[in-house]
Amino acid sequence: MALLGDGLPGLASSSRAWLALPQSCTGRDEFTGPTVVDIAMGPTGLDLGSDYEREDRAALTRALVEVTNGVIRDFGCSGTYRTPRTLPAPMERKQTDAAAFCGVKGFTLPEAHRKDLARARVGGDGGPARVCEAGGSYNPAVRLTTVTDAALSEVFSSGTLRTGLPVKGSKGSGSIDGTRAVYRASCQTGPVVFVVEQLDHTEHSAAGLARELLPGYVAAEAERVGCGPEKVTLPGS
């Protein structure tokens, strides 16, 4: 996913896009995230040629802005979002740097998964959320998301309590099940959420990638966004 740009609080790819409604319209209390319009088209995560991807992402973005403006009107609020004039270039898959997985310094990919997660693409740098998808030649096997926007991070608050077994950390907490882990840290800028999701099985892992990747991901990402050091302790460790 790439930033929508023009100050719009959302991200878009060729198959999925989301946009947060203005909090001045919907309101928000301390324990809930903003209202988000989320739309999808076709198989999520499918890689197409760049020309098709750019065209589909532009069409999806136009639809997203129109639907969101309709929701704003339905809520009885004034003001509208404008469709972005241009969109950033599509995120391209690149060969994985095992010593800096997902472009994060200090995040080392375990050797057993380097063949299965040989290619990755990253989007959202500098925005409310940074997303990395990694896998083989086609569909991604794992998605790693860092949500730095304090309001958007609350969307995942329930996930830190209900996903599965509890996860403890030096400055936060979370939970984990077989294919998904959510961890929420208290940083100087507010809450930051780290999510690891296994989207597909790999040759070496039908499930369990979330457990293997979460501690290293949180430690390295916390340093990158300026709220480290952060150490995660998994259940049973």
mmCIF file of N, CA, C and O in Angstrom, residues 162-201:
data_model
loop_
_atom_site.group_PDB
_atom_site.id
_atom_site.type_symbol
_atom_site.label_atom_id
_atom_site.label_comp_id
_atom_site.label_asym_id
_atom_site.label_seq_id
_atom_site.Cartn_x
_atom_site.Cartn_y
_atom_site.Cartn_z
ATOM 1 N N ARG A 162 -7.588 -9.852 22.593
ATOM 2 C CA ARG A 162 -8.461 -10.963 22.213
ATOM 3 C C ARG A 162 -7.876 -11.907 21.177
ATOM 4 O O ARG A 162 -8.484 -12.902 20.829
ATOM 5 N N THR A 163 -6.712 -11.601 20.639
ATOM 6 C CA THR A 163 -6.175 -12.441 19.572
ATOM 7 C C THR A 163 -5.865 -13.851 20.046
ATOM 8 O O THR A 163 -6.053 -14.818 19.334
ATOM 9 N N GLY A 164 -5.338 -13.986 21.262
ATOM 10 C CA GLY A 164 -4.968 -15.308 21.758
ATOM 11 C C GLY A 164 -4.223 -15.209 23.061
ATOM 12 O O GLY A 164 -4.668 -14.550 24.000
ATOM 13 N N LEU A 165 -3.053 -15.844 23.129
ATOM 14 C CA LEU A 165 -2.265 -15.854 24.352
ATOM 15 C C LEU A 165 -1.615 -14.495 24.589
ATOM 16 O O LEU A 165 -1.258 -13.795 23.642
ATOM 17 N N PRO A 166 -1.435 -14.117 25.874
ATOM 18 C CA PRO A 166 -0.871 -12.790 26.165
ATOM 19 C C PRO A 166 0.617 -12.702 25.852
ATOM 20 O O PRO A 166 1.372 -13.658 26.021
ATOM 21 N N VAL A 167 1.025 -11.534 25.371
ATOM 22 C CA VAL A 167 2.420 -11.225 25.096
ATOM 23 C C VAL A 167 2.822 -10.066 25.996
ATOM 24 O O VAL A 167 2.109 -9.060 26.069
ATOM 25 N N LYS A 168 3.953 -10.205 26.682
ATOM 26 C CA LYS A 168 4.423 -9.151 27.571
ATOM 27 C C LYS A 168 5.623 -8.435 26.951
ATOM 28 O O LYS A 168 6.349 -9.008 26.148
ATOM 29 N N GLY A 169 5.807 -7.180 27.343
ATOM 30 C CA GLY A 169 6.930 -6.421 26.832
ATOM 31 C C GLY A 169 7.416 -5.404 27.834
ATOM 32 O O GLY A 169 6.769 -5.163 28.858
ATOM 33 N N SER A 170 8.560 -4.814 27.546
ATOM 34 C CA SER A 170 9.160 -3.864 28.479
ATOM 35 C C SER A 170 8.344 -2.592 28.603
ATOM 36 O O SER A 170 8.324 -1.958 29.660
ATOM 37 N N LYS A 171 7.653 -2.175 27.513
ATOM 38 C CA LYS A 171 6.845 -0.960 27.583
ATOM 39 C C LYS A 171 5.478 -1.139 26.933
ATOM 40 O O LYS A 171 4.882 -0.183 26.448
ATOM 41 N N GLY A 172 5.004 -2.392 26.913
ATOM 42 C CA GLY A 172 3.723 -2.629 26.291
ATOM 43 C C GLY A 172 3.226 -4.041 26.502
ATOM 44 O O GLY A 172 3.765 -4.795 27.323
ATOM 45 N N SER A 173 2.211 -4.416 25.753
ATOM 46 C CA SER A 173 1.627 -5.752 25.859
ATOM 47 C C SER A 173 0.882 -6.069 24.579
ATOM 48 O O SER A 173 0.667 -5.200 23.726
ATOM 49 N N GLY A 174 0.480 -7.326 24.450
ATOM 50 C CA GLY A 174 -0.237 -7.739 23.260
ATOM 51 C C GLY A 174 -0.742 -9.144 23.390
ATOM 52 O O GLY A 174 -0.878 -9.680 24.496
ATOM 53 N N SER A 175 -1.022 -9.766 22.237
ATOM 54 C CA SER A 175 -1.490 -11.144 22.228
ATOM 55 C C SER A 175 -1.111 -11.797 20.912
ATOM 56 O O SER A 175 -0.766 -11.130 19.934
ATOM 57 N N ILE A 176 -1.181 -13.125 20.893
ATOM 58 C CA ILE A 176 -0.747 -13.873 19.721
ATOM 59 C C ILE A 176 -1.550 -15.151 19.599
ATOM 60 O O ILE A 176 -1.911 -15.786 20.607
ATOM 61 N N ASP A 177 -1.884 -15.526 18.352
ATOM 62 C CA ASP A 177 -2.440 -16.848 18.101
ATOM 63 C C ASP A 177 -1.572 -17.521 17.043
ATOM 64 O O ASP A 177 -0.426 -17.108 16.830
ATOM 65 N N GLY A 178 -2.090 -18.504 16.350
ATOM 66 C CA GLY A 178 -1.237 -19.243 15.431
ATOM 67 C C GLY A 178 -0.725 -18.449 14.248
ATOM 68 O O GLY A 178 0.381 -18.697 13.770
ATOM 69 N N THR A 179 -1.500 -17.487 13.770
ATOM 70 C CA THR A 179 -1.114 -16.784 12.547
ATOM 71 C C THR A 179 -1.079 -15.265 12.683
ATOM 72 O O THR A 179 -0.762 -14.573 11.716
ATOM 73 N N ARG A 180 -1.372 -14.733 13.865
ATOM 74 C CA ARG A 180 -1.433 -13.272 14.011
ATOM 75 C C ARG A 180 -0.958 -12.843 15.393
ATOM 76 O O ARG A 180 -1.331 -13.445 16.400
ATOM 77 N N ALA A 181 -0.138 -11.802 15.407
ATOM 78 C CA ALA A 181 0.333 -11.233 16.670
ATOM 79 C C ALA A 181 0.138 -9.728 16.635
ATOM 80 O O ALA A 181 0.409 -9.085 15.612
ATOM 81 N N VAL A 182 -0.342 -9.162 17.734
ATOM 82 C CA VAL A 182 -0.553 -7.714 17.861
ATOM 83 C C VAL A 182 0.108 -7.251 19.150
ATOM 84 O O VAL A 182 -0.155 -7.814 20.222
ATOM 85 N N TYR A 183 0.959 -6.245 19.042
ATOM 86 C CA TYR A 183 1.659 -5.721 20.227
ATOM 87 C C TYR A 183 1.536 -4.202 20.245
ATOM 88 O O TYR A 183 1.754 -3.538 19.228
ATOM 89 N N ARG A 184 1.185 -3.643 21.398
ATOM 90 C CA ARG A 184 0.989 -2.199 21.553
ATOM 91 C C ARG A 184 2.002 -1.667 22.563
ATOM 92 O O ARG A 184 2.031 -2.098 23.720
ATOM 93 N N ALA A 185 2.831 -0.732 22.115
ATOM 94 C CA ALA A 185 3.861 -0.149 22.970
ATOM 95 C C ALA A 185 3.520 1.300 23.297
ATOM 96 O O ALA A 185 2.911 2.009 22.489
ATOM 97 N N SER A 186 3.911 1.740 24.481
ATOM 98 C CA SER A 186 3.734 3.135 24.884
ATOM 99 C C SER A 186 5.014 3.893 24.571
ATOM 100 O O SER A 186 6.043 3.663 25.213
ATOM 101 N N CYS A 187 4.940 4.765 23.573
ATOM 102 C CA CYS A 187 6.116 5.520 23.146
ATOM 103 C C CYS A 187 5.963 6.993 23.514
ATOM 104 O O CYS A 187 4.896 7.433 23.941
ATOM 105 N N GLN A 188 7.041 7.742 23.317
ATOM 106 C CA GLN A 188 7.011 9.162 23.664
ATOM 107 C C GLN A 188 5.952 9.916 22.875
ATOM 108 O O GLN A 188 5.353 10.875 23.374
ATOM 109 N N THR A 189 5.690 9.480 21.648
ATOM 110 C CA THR A 189 4.723 10.158 20.793
ATOM 111 C C THR A 189 3.308 9.633 20.970
ATOM 112 O O THR A 189 2.379 10.124 20.333
ATOM 113 N N GLY A 190 3.132 8.619 21.817
ATOM 114 C CA GLY A 190 1.837 7.986 22.013
ATOM 115 C C GLY A 190 1.916 6.502 21.721
ATOM 116 O O GLY A 190 3.001 5.945 21.503
ATOM 117 N N PRO A 191 0.786 5.818 21.661
ATOM 118 C CA PRO A 191 0.801 4.375 21.398
ATOM 119 C C PRO A 191 1.216 4.050 19.972
ATOM 120 O O PRO A 191 0.829 4.740 19.029
ATOM 121 N N VAL A 192 2.038 3.002 19.830
ATOM 122 C CA VAL A 192 2.434 2.472 18.524
ATOM 123 C C VAL A 192 2.100 0.989 18.507
ATOM 124 O O VAL A 192 2.381 0.273 19.477
ATOM 125 N N VAL A 193 1.494 0.523 17.423
ATOM 126 C CA VAL A 193 1.077 -0.876 17.320
ATOM 127 C C VAL A 193 1.889 -1.591 16.254
ATOM 128 O O VAL A 193 2.125 -1.055 15.168
ATOM 129 N N PHE A 194 2.329 -2.808 16.585
ATOM 130 C CA PHE A 194 3.081 -3.667 15.672
ATOM 131 C C PHE A 194 2.247 -4.924 15.425
ATOM 132 O O PHE A 194 1.828 -5.592 16.377
ATOM 133 N N VAL A 195 2.017 -5.253 14.155
ATOM 134 C CA VAL A 195 1.189 -6.408 13.801
ATOM 135 C C VAL A 195 1.967 -7.313 12.852
ATOM 136 O O VAL A 195 2.539 -6.840 11.865
ATOM 137 N N VAL A 196 1.980 -8.603 13.147
ATOM 138 C CA VAL A 196 2.581 -9.601 12.253
ATOM 139 C C VAL A 196 1.498 -10.608 11.901
ATOM 140 O O VAL A 196 0.902 -11.223 12.789
ATOM 141 N N GLU A 197 1.229 -10.781 10.600
ATOM 142 C CA GLU A 197 0.179 -11.690 10.142
ATOM 143 C C GLU A 197 0.739 -12.673 9.124
ATOM 144 O O GLU A 197 1.356 -12.257 8.146
ATOM 145 N N GLN A 198 0.513 -13.946 9.340
ATOM 146 C CA GLN A 198 0.875 -14.948 8.340
ATOM 147 C C GLN A 198 -0.309 -15.119 7.408
ATOM 148 O O GLN A 198 -1.399 -15.539 7.813
ATOM 149 N N LEU A 199 -0.116 -14.781 6.132
ATOM 150 C CA LEU A 199 -1.196 -14.792 5.156
ATOM 151 C C LEU A 199 -1.316 -16.115 4.413
ATOM 152 O O LEU A 199 -2.367 -16.435 3.870
ATOM 153 N N ASP A 200 -0.218 -16.866 4.367
ATOM 154 C CA ASP A 200 -0.213 -18.119 3.620
ATOM 155 C C ASP A 200 0.844 -19.027 4.238
ATOM 156 O O ASP A 200 1.777 -18.557 4.902
ATOM 157 N N HIS A 201 0.699 -20.318 4.016
ATOM 158 C CA HIS A 201 1.712 -21.240 4.529
ATOM 159 C C HIS A 201 2.954 -21.176 3.643
ATOM 160 O O HIS A 201 2.894 -20.763 2.482
#
